[in-house]
Short mmCIF file of C-alpha atoms in Angstrom, two decimals:
data_model
loop_
_atom_site.label_atom_id
_atom_site.label_comp_id
_atom_site.label_asym_id
_atom_site.label_seq_id
_atom_site.Cartn_x
_atom_site.Cartn_y
_atom_site.Cartn_z
CA MET A 1 24.67 143.87 82.47
CA ASP A 2 25.89 140.66 84.06
CA SER A 3 28.53 138.57 82.33
CA THR A 4 27.74 135.10 81.06
CA TYR A 5 31.17 133.95 82.21
CA PRO A 6 32.39 133.25 85.75
CA TRP A 7 34.89 135.57 87.39
CA PRO A 8 37.61 134.64 87.53
CA PRO A 9 37.23 132.19 84.62
CA ASP A 10 37.12 128.67 86.02
CA GLN A 11 38.67 125.40 84.90
CA THR A 12 35.67 124.58 82.71
CA PHE A 13 36.07 127.86 80.86
CA TRP A 14 39.71 127.17 79.98
CA THR A 15 39.37 123.47 79.17
CA SER A 16 36.00 123.58 77.41
CA THR A 17 34.45 126.99 76.65
CA PHE A 18 37.65 128.71 75.52
CA PRO A 19 38.95 126.05 73.10
CA GLU A 20 35.46 125.45 71.69
CA HIS A 21 34.90 129.13 70.84
CA THR A 22 38.41 129.64 69.42
CA THR A 23 38.71 126.48 67.32
CA THR A 24 41.22 125.01 69.75
CA ARG A 25 42.84 128.40 70.36
CA THR A 26 43.54 129.16 66.66
CA THR A 27 40.85 131.71 65.71
CA PRO A 28 39.81 135.06 67.23
CA TYR A 29 36.79 135.21 69.50
CA LEU A 30 35.24 138.05 71.49
CA PHE A 31 34.27 137.14 75.06
CA LYS A 32 31.63 139.69 76.00
CA ARG A 33 31.60 141.30 79.46
CA ILE A 34 34.10 138.81 80.88
CA ILE A 35 36.19 141.42 82.77
CA PRO A 36 34.29 143.12 85.62
CA ALA A 37 34.82 146.81 86.31
CA ALA A 38 36.11 145.87 89.77
CA ALA A 39 39.08 144.17 88.10
CA ALA A 40 40.10 146.82 85.57
CA THR A 41 38.98 150.28 84.52
CA ALA A 42 40.13 152.82 81.98
CA GLU A 43 40.93 155.16 84.88
CA ASN A 44 43.50 152.62 86.10
CA VAL A 45 45.40 153.23 82.86
CA LEU A 46 45.42 156.96 83.51
CA ASP A 47 46.78 156.22 86.98
CA GLY A 48 49.60 154.29 85.31
CA PHE A 49 50.43 157.28 83.13
CA VAL A 50 50.41 159.49 86.24
CA ALA A 51 52.96 157.09 87.79
CA ILE A 52 55.17 157.38 84.69
CA ARG A 53 55.01 161.18 84.95
CA ARG A 54 55.88 160.96 88.64
CA ALA A 55 58.90 158.74 87.92
CA HIS A 56 60.05 161.10 85.18
CA ALA A 57 59.85 164.07 87.54
CA ALA A 58 61.91 162.19 90.12
CA GLY A 59 64.49 161.08 87.56
CA THR A 60 63.69 157.42 88.25
CA ASP A 61 64.62 154.95 85.54
CA ILE A 62 61.70 152.59 84.96
CA LYS A 63 60.80 149.89 82.47
CA ALA A 64 57.33 151.20 81.63
CA HIS A 65 57.45 153.80 78.91
CA ALA A 66 54.96 155.78 76.88
CA ARG A 67 54.87 156.46 73.15
CA ILE A 68 52.78 159.01 71.29
CA TYR A 69 51.45 158.69 67.77
CA VAL A 70 49.63 161.20 65.64
CA GLY A 71 48.03 159.22 62.88
CA GLU A 72 50.56 156.51 62.06
CA GLU A 73 53.58 158.68 62.86
CA ARG A 74 55.47 158.08 66.06
CA ARG A 75 56.14 161.44 67.70
CA ASP A 76 58.90 161.06 70.27
CA ASP A 77 59.36 164.84 70.12
CA LEU A 78 55.97 165.29 71.80
CA LEU A 79 56.61 162.95 74.72
CA PRO A 80 58.63 165.35 76.91
CA LYS A 81 55.73 167.81 76.99
CA THR A 82 53.26 165.17 78.11
CA LEU A 83 55.62 164.05 80.87
CA THR A 84 56.37 167.51 82.24
CA ALA A 85 53.30 169.68 81.57
CA PRO A 86 51.00 170.56 84.51
CA ALA A 87 48.50 167.74 85.01
CA TRP A 88 44.99 167.74 83.62
CA ASP A 89 42.33 169.05 86.01
CA THR A 90 40.81 165.79 87.24
CA ASN A 91 41.38 162.08 86.70
CA THR A 92 38.62 161.96 84.09
CA PHE A 93 38.66 161.60 80.35
CA ASP A 94 36.66 164.78 79.91
CA SER A 95 39.76 166.70 81.01
CA PHE A 96 42.48 164.26 79.87
CA VAL A 97 41.48 164.15 76.20
CA PRO A 98 41.57 167.94 75.58
CA TRP A 99 44.77 168.10 77.66
CA MET A 100 46.42 165.61 75.29
CA GLN A 101 44.97 167.27 72.20
CA ASP A 102 46.40 170.61 73.24
CA LEU A 103 49.86 169.19 73.99
CA VAL A 104 50.18 167.17 70.78
CA GLY A 105 48.55 169.83 68.60
CA ALA A 106 46.12 167.37 66.99
CA ASP A 107 42.52 166.30 67.46
CA ARG A 108 43.38 162.62 67.17
CA PHE A 109 46.18 160.88 69.03
CA SER A 110 47.33 157.54 70.35
CA LEU A 111 49.09 156.95 73.67
CA VAL A 112 50.77 153.54 74.00
CA ILE A 113 52.20 152.33 77.33
CA ASN A 114 54.36 149.21 77.62
CA ASN A 115 54.72 147.17 80.83
CA LEU A 116 51.72 148.93 82.31
CA GLU A 117 51.58 146.25 85.02
CA THR A 118 54.70 147.77 86.59
CA VAL A 119 53.13 151.20 87.12
CA SER A 120 49.53 150.25 87.88
CA PRO A 121 49.19 148.02 90.98
CA ALA A 122 45.42 147.96 90.39
CA LEU A 123 45.78 146.48 86.90
CA ALA A 124 48.60 144.18 87.96
CA ALA A 125 46.19 142.72 90.52
CA GLY A 126 42.91 142.90 88.58
CA LEU A 127 44.12 141.57 85.25
CA GLY A 128 46.51 139.38 87.26
CA THR A 129 43.41 137.53 88.49
CA PHE A 130 42.57 136.77 84.87
CA LEU A 131 46.17 135.78 84.13
CA ARG A 132 46.35 133.47 87.13
CA SER A 133 43.20 131.65 86.05
CA LEU A 134 44.64 131.40 82.52
CA ILE A 135 47.84 129.84 83.88
CA ASP A 136 45.93 127.38 86.06
CA GLY A 137 43.49 126.47 83.30
CA TRP A 138 45.55 126.71 80.11
CA GLY A 139 49.24 126.93 80.97
CA LEU A 140 52.19 129.14 81.84
CA PRO A 141 53.77 131.27 79.07
CA LEU A 142 57.49 130.74 79.62
CA GLY A 143 58.27 134.41 78.99
CA GLY A 144 55.48 135.67 81.20
CA ALA A 145 52.90 138.23 80.14
CA GLU A 146 52.89 142.00 79.72
CA GLN A 147 50.27 144.75 79.66
CA VAL A 148 50.32 147.17 76.73
CA ALA A 149 47.81 150.02 76.89
CA PHE A 150 46.32 151.70 73.81
CA ALA A 151 44.56 154.94 74.71
CA GLY A 152 43.27 157.51 72.26
CA ASN A 153 40.72 158.55 69.71
CA TYR A 154 42.84 157.43 66.75
CA ALA A 155 41.19 156.55 63.45
CA GLY A 156 43.31 153.41 63.19
CA THR A 157 45.98 151.56 65.13
CA ALA A 158 49.28 153.36 64.60
CA PHE A 159 50.95 150.13 63.48
CA GLY A 160 48.50 149.73 60.59
CA ILE A 161 47.13 146.29 59.78
CA HIS A 162 49.83 144.13 61.32
CA GLU A 163 50.60 140.61 62.41
CA GLY A 164 50.74 139.46 66.01
CA TYR A 165 53.48 137.02 66.94
CA GLU A 166 52.13 135.83 70.29
CA ASP A 167 48.77 134.66 71.52
CA ALA A 168 47.15 137.62 73.28
CA PHE A 169 44.00 138.92 74.88
CA LEU A 170 42.84 142.45 74.15
CA VAL A 171 40.83 143.75 77.11
CA HIS A 172 38.63 146.72 76.29
CA LEU A 173 37.98 149.19 79.11
CA GLY A 174 36.00 151.93 77.38
CA PRO A 175 34.57 154.40 78.05
CA ASN A 176 33.53 154.18 74.38
CA ALA A 177 33.45 151.29 71.95
CA LYS A 178 36.12 150.29 69.42
CA ASN A 179 35.89 148.48 66.09
CA PHE A 180 38.37 145.69 65.53
CA TYR A 181 39.13 143.70 62.40
CA CYS A 182 41.04 140.42 61.97
CA TRP A 183 42.37 138.46 59.00
CA SER A 184 43.99 135.05 58.94
CA ALA A 185 47.54 135.03 57.60
CA GLU A 186 46.39 133.11 54.52
CA LEU A 187 43.58 135.56 53.71
CA TYR A 188 45.72 138.61 54.34
CA GLU A 189 48.48 137.33 52.06
CA LYS A 190 45.91 136.56 49.37
CA LEU A 191 44.46 140.07 49.63
CA THR A 192 47.75 141.98 49.78
CA GLY A 193 50.27 139.68 48.13
CA GLY A 194 52.46 139.52 51.22
CA LYS A 195 52.72 139.79 55.00
CA GLU A 196 53.98 143.35 55.36
CA PRO A 197 51.83 145.77 57.40
CA THR A 198 49.35 147.90 55.51
CA TYR A 199 49.31 151.63 56.33
CA GLY A 200 47.24 154.54 55.15
CA ASP A 201 43.95 153.87 53.43
CA TYR A 202 42.96 150.25 54.00
CA GLN A 203 39.20 150.70 53.85
CA ALA A 204 38.94 148.19 51.02
CA LEU A 205 40.51 145.52 53.23
CA LEU A 206 38.13 146.08 56.14
CA GLN A 207 35.18 144.56 54.28
CA HIS A 208 37.12 141.28 54.07
CA GLY A 209 38.12 141.21 57.75
CA GLU A 210 36.20 139.64 60.61
CA HIS A 211 34.64 142.51 62.56
CA PHE A 212 34.33 142.73 66.32
CA LEU A 213 32.70 145.54 68.31
CA LEU A 214 34.64 145.91 71.56
CA GLU A 215 32.73 147.34 74.52
CA PRO A 216 33.80 147.87 78.15
CA GLY A 217 34.51 144.55 79.87
CA ASP A 218 35.04 142.60 76.65
CA ALA A 219 38.15 140.52 75.99
CA LEU A 220 39.13 139.55 72.44
CA PHE A 221 41.36 136.50 72.04
CA LEU A 222 43.94 137.15 69.32
CA PRO A 223 45.82 134.01 68.29
CA ARG A 224 49.37 134.34 67.06
CA ARG A 225 49.96 135.07 63.34
CA VAL A 226 46.57 136.79 62.96
CA PHE A 227 46.58 140.20 61.26
CA HIS A 228 44.52 142.88 62.95
CA VAL A 229 43.76 146.59 63.32
CA GLY A 230 41.56 148.71 65.55
CA THR A 231 39.54 151.76 64.46
CA GLN A 232 37.41 154.22 66.41
CA ASP A 233 35.82 157.63 66.26
CA THR A 234 35.79 158.42 69.99
CA PHE A 235 38.25 158.06 72.87
CA SER A 236 38.70 154.64 74.43
CA VAL A 237 41.27 152.53 76.24
CA SER A 238 42.27 148.91 75.63
CA VAL A 239 44.95 146.80 77.28
CA ALA A 240 46.65 144.05 75.31
CA MET A 241 48.04 141.08 77.23
CA PRO A 242 50.56 139.26 74.99
CA LEU A 243 51.58 135.83 76.26
CA TYR A 244 55.30 135.44 75.64
CA THR A 245 55.77 131.80 74.72
CA TYR A 246 59.44 132.01 73.82
CA PRO A 247 60.71 129.24 71.52
CA TYR A 248 62.64 126.54 73.35
CA ALA A 249 65.59 127.16 71.03
CA GLN A 250 65.65 130.83 72.08
CA ILE A 251 65.71 129.90 75.79
CA LEU A 252 68.50 127.42 75.15
CA GLN A 253 70.54 129.89 73.10
CA SER A 254 70.13 132.82 75.47
CA ARG A 255 70.39 131.12 78.84
CA ILE A 256 70.94 127.37 79.16
CA ILE A 257 73.63 126.66 76.56
CA PRO A 258 75.80 129.64 77.63
CA ASP A 259 75.53 128.41 81.24
CA VAL A 260 76.57 124.90 80.19
CA LEU A 261 79.50 126.15 78.15
CA ALA A 262 80.57 128.46 80.96
CA SER A 263 80.65 125.47 83.30
CA LEU A 264 83.10 123.79 80.88
CA ALA A 265 85.45 126.75 80.79
CA ALA A 266 89.08 126.05 81.58
CA ASP A 267 89.81 126.08 85.29
CA GLY A 268 93.36 127.37 85.67
CA PRO A 269 96.61 126.65 83.80
CA ASP A 270 96.66 122.95 84.76
CA ASP A 271 93.27 122.26 83.19
CA PRO A 272 93.65 120.38 79.84
CA LEU A 273 91.34 122.96 78.25
CA SER A 274 93.94 125.63 79.07
CA GLU A 275 96.60 123.97 76.97
CA PRO A 276 97.90 126.59 74.53
CA SER A 277 97.27 126.09 70.85
CA GLU A 278 100.22 124.81 68.82
CA MET A 279 102.26 127.08 66.64
CA ALA A 280 100.32 126.90 63.39
CA ASP A 281 102.30 125.17 60.64
CA ARG A 282 102.71 127.63 57.79
CA THR A 283 102.71 124.88 55.17
CA ALA A 284 99.52 123.28 56.56
CA GLY A 285 97.86 126.69 56.65
CA PRO A 286 94.50 127.50 58.30
CA THR A 287 92.96 124.16 57.32
CA ALA A 288 94.83 122.37 60.09
CA VAL A 289 93.78 125.02 62.58
CA ALA A 290 90.15 124.64 61.53
CA GLU A 291 90.31 120.87 61.92
CA ARG A 292 91.77 121.15 65.42
CA LEU A 293 89.18 123.75 66.46
CA ALA A 294 86.42 121.48 65.16
CA ALA A 295 87.81 118.50 67.07
CA VAL A 296 87.98 120.43 70.35
CA GLY A 297 84.52 121.84 69.63
CA ARG A 298 83.06 118.37 69.18
CA GLU A 299 84.64 117.31 72.46
CA LEU A 300 83.20 120.30 74.28
CA LEU A 301 79.74 119.80 72.80
CA HIS A 302 79.87 116.13 73.76
CA LEU A 303 80.62 117.13 77.35
CA ALA A 304 77.91 119.81 77.19
CA ALA A 305 75.34 117.25 76.04
CA ASP A 306 76.04 115.27 79.19
CA ARG A 307 75.28 118.32 81.33
CA ILE A 308 72.30 119.75 79.46
CA ASN A 309 69.70 117.76 81.41
CA ALA A 310 70.78 119.11 84.77
CA GLU A 311 71.09 122.69 83.53
CA ALA A 312 67.71 122.54 81.78
CA ARG A 313 66.08 121.13 84.90
CA GLU A 314 67.55 123.85 87.11
CA HIS A 315 66.63 126.61 84.66
CA ALA A 316 63.07 125.36 84.21
CA HIS A 317 62.42 125.15 87.95
CA GLN A 318 63.88 128.63 88.50
CA ARG A 319 61.90 130.15 85.61
CA TRP A 320 58.69 128.45 86.74
CA ALA A 321 59.00 129.61 90.35
CA THR A 322 60.05 133.12 89.33
CA LEU A 323 57.09 133.69 87.02
CA ARG A 324 54.54 132.23 89.42
CA SER A 325 55.89 134.35 92.27
CA ASN A 326 55.51 137.44 90.05
CA GLY A 327 51.88 136.66 89.29
CA GLY A 328 52.70 135.47 85.77
CA TRP A 329 53.93 138.91 84.69
CA GLU A 330 57.34 139.02 83.04
CA LEU A 331 60.11 139.95 85.46
CA VAL A 332 61.77 143.21 84.48
CA GLU A 333 64.20 145.65 86.00
CA GLY A 334 62.76 149.08 86.75
CA ASP A 335 59.44 147.81 88.13
CA LEU A 336 58.15 151.02 89.73
CA GLY A 337 55.28 149.28 91.54
CA ARG A 338 57.68 146.82 93.12
CA ASP A 339 60.16 149.50 94.16
CA GLU A 340 57.47 151.72 95.67
CA ALA A 341 55.91 148.82 97.57
CA ALA A 342 59.32 147.84 98.95
CA SER A 343 59.98 151.44 100.01
CA ALA A 344 56.58 151.66 101.73
CA PHE A 345 57.31 148.53 103.76
CA ASP A 346 58.62 149.67 107.15
CA ALA A 347 60.64 146.78 108.56
CA GLN A 348 60.71 148.45 111.98
CA GLN A 349 56.94 148.01 112.20
CA VAL A 350 57.28 144.23 111.83
CA THR A 351 56.48 143.38 115.45
CA PRO A 352 54.22 140.88 117.25
CA GLY A 353 50.59 141.83 116.61
CA ALA A 354 51.25 143.45 113.23
CA LYS A 355 49.50 141.94 110.22
CA VAL A 356 50.87 140.99 106.82
CA ALA A 357 49.30 139.87 103.56
CA LEU A 358 50.59 139.28 100.07
CA ILE A 359 50.07 142.05 97.56
CA ALA A 360 47.93 140.60 94.76
CA PRO A 361 48.67 138.89 92.43
CA TYR A 362 52.08 137.85 93.78
CA GLN A 363 52.72 134.46 95.34
CA LEU A 364 55.27 132.74 97.54
CA THR A 365 57.01 130.00 95.57
CA THR A 366 60.10 127.92 96.25
CA VAL A 367 63.14 126.51 94.51
CA LEU A 368 65.65 124.00 95.79
CA SER A 369 68.72 125.64 97.35
CA ASP A 370 72.19 125.00 95.98
CA ASP A 371 72.92 122.50 98.74
CA GLY A 372 69.77 120.58 97.84
CA ASP A 373 68.66 120.45 101.47
CA SER A 374 66.13 123.30 101.69
CA GLN A 375 63.52 125.22 99.73
CA GLN A 376 64.40 128.85 99.05
CA VAL A 377 61.43 131.23 98.98
CA LEU A 378 60.76 133.58 96.07
CA LEU A 379 58.34 136.51 96.11
CA ARG A 380 57.73 138.86 93.21
CA GLY A 381 60.52 137.11 91.34
CA TYR A 382 63.22 137.57 93.95
CA GLN A 383 64.86 135.34 96.54
CA ALA A 384 65.06 136.91 99.97
CA GLY A 385 67.39 134.38 101.57
CA ILE A 386 64.49 132.70 103.38
CA THR A 387 63.85 128.96 103.53
CA VAL A 388 60.66 127.09 104.30
CA ASP A 389 61.19 125.32 107.60
CA GLY A 390 59.45 124.70 110.90
CA THR A 391 60.93 127.63 112.82
CA ALA A 392 60.74 130.73 110.65
CA LEU A 393 58.41 130.37 107.68
CA ASP A 394 56.54 127.07 107.65
CA ALA A 395 54.52 125.48 104.87
CA ASP A 396 51.18 126.27 106.56
CA THR A 397 51.99 129.98 106.73
CA VAL A 398 53.05 129.98 103.08
CA SER A 399 49.79 128.27 102.08
CA ALA A 400 47.69 130.70 104.12
CA LEU A 401 49.36 133.74 102.60
CA ASN A 402 49.03 132.34 99.08
CA ALA A 403 45.33 131.75 99.73
CA GLY A 404 44.90 135.47 100.42
CA SER A 405 44.81 135.34 104.22
CA THR A 406 46.06 138.13 106.44
CA ILE A 407 48.45 136.80 109.08
CA THR A 408 48.78 138.29 112.55
CA LEU A 409 52.43 137.99 113.48
CA PRO A 410 53.23 136.04 116.65
CA ASP A 411 56.10 136.68 119.05
CA ASN A 412 58.55 134.63 116.99
CA GLU A 413 61.75 136.46 116.14
CA GLN A 414 62.70 134.04 113.37
CA LEU A 415 59.36 134.55 111.62
CA LEU A 416 59.59 138.32 112.14
CA ALA A 417 63.06 138.32 110.56
CA ALA A 418 61.73 136.34 107.59
CA VAL A 419 58.86 138.80 107.11
CA ARG A 420 61.28 141.75 107.20
CA ALA A 421 63.38 140.13 104.50
CA LEU A 422 60.34 139.33 102.35
CA GLY A 423 59.13 142.92 102.67
CA ALA A 424 62.17 144.04 100.69
CA THR A 425 60.82 142.22 97.63
CA GLY A 426 57.85 144.59 97.37
CA GLY A 427 55.42 141.71 97.65
CA LEU A 428 54.05 142.19 101.18
CA HIS A 429 51.54 144.61 102.66
CA LEU A 430 52.07 145.43 106.32
CA THR A 431 49.49 146.71 108.79
CA PRO A 432 51.32 147.92 111.91
CA ARG A 433 50.18 146.86 115.35
CA THR A 434 47.56 149.22 116.78
CA ALA A 435 47.51 150.70 120.26
CA ASP A 436 44.63 148.36 121.17
CA THR A 437 46.72 145.39 120.12
CA GLU A 438 49.64 146.67 122.16
CA ASP A 439 47.43 147.03 125.25
CA THR A 440 46.05 143.54 124.78
CA ALA A 441 49.53 142.10 124.34
CA ALA A 442 50.70 143.87 127.51
#
């Protein structure tokens, strides 16, 4: 059945349809059939789990990790078996479900995978299309977004009825339906007397929750601070996409303020800030020491306040360019998809007549270089030491690649060198020159 929404969602969806249905993005709403099967399938999630098993077999340390629950109990003891056992017969749920049931020794189970976007290029691209339209139409989450898969035939979400702390979309991929229930924080606290999760038998609470029937292709918007739980009788797969809108204070405390204070650190023995503390007067005691520390602290903070604007500006531009270049997904170490794409890129095949294109959903973005005279290129969150100029990588080429075009490489050694460097980021797909192209070039 055709969706009633455009794909990808357009500007009108994000500025009109979305806020109208969600009470200005504050209440849950189920968007039916908004995600086409071409963008995301339940089989893509299985492919991601296969990639995790492959990395485990190779001893590769990756960010994506799986967790297994039986009922509401996390069973880390069962994980090694699922990572090392011979694979299920075919990439279908008819063989995967009994394979899991046999390994975990239970009819019902839950498999949760974090940072799925790093092990499933298909979902990174397909749901990345949705995320890119969200960023263009709604805004950029300053912490990026993540994919968290929930696969199983569990009777209820392993976390019980719990509160979400970020705005999120829950994309349901099937093959079967799932029931989902939501409560506002106010209602949940009235019903339970608090905000702690509810485990075990919560049937009495379900009748007070707002019910949604999730079917393949649906996407449920879950605003922050909404309590929720999923229940089902048959196997299905959903992928949550939390939008990490970190508090400004957290960004300042973790990144910007430490950078500012580090820039004020004493620079050698002749710097006034390196002046040794006085011998503390025994009769004055620690009070005098505290007063002197406070005075120096006020001086440092006064100097830091003068520098905060520049540091905040630099950090914001870097964060913005990094996230956009990574398709909006949070940048993490141990991105298996990135590492495998970089390994597959053969720099020796970067020759005139070869073709390159960006791997979706990644984009070329730029930040101002330290000298302030050039724009440094980022791809998939990493700088490759390439600048946008008129000889190697020009603005027109960047625009064409970002628009999804495939570029045939000319006989330009500076551009070829730039492409080789960008290939190391894992963000480029290379099609080597064919024999026909070589004959034509000759």
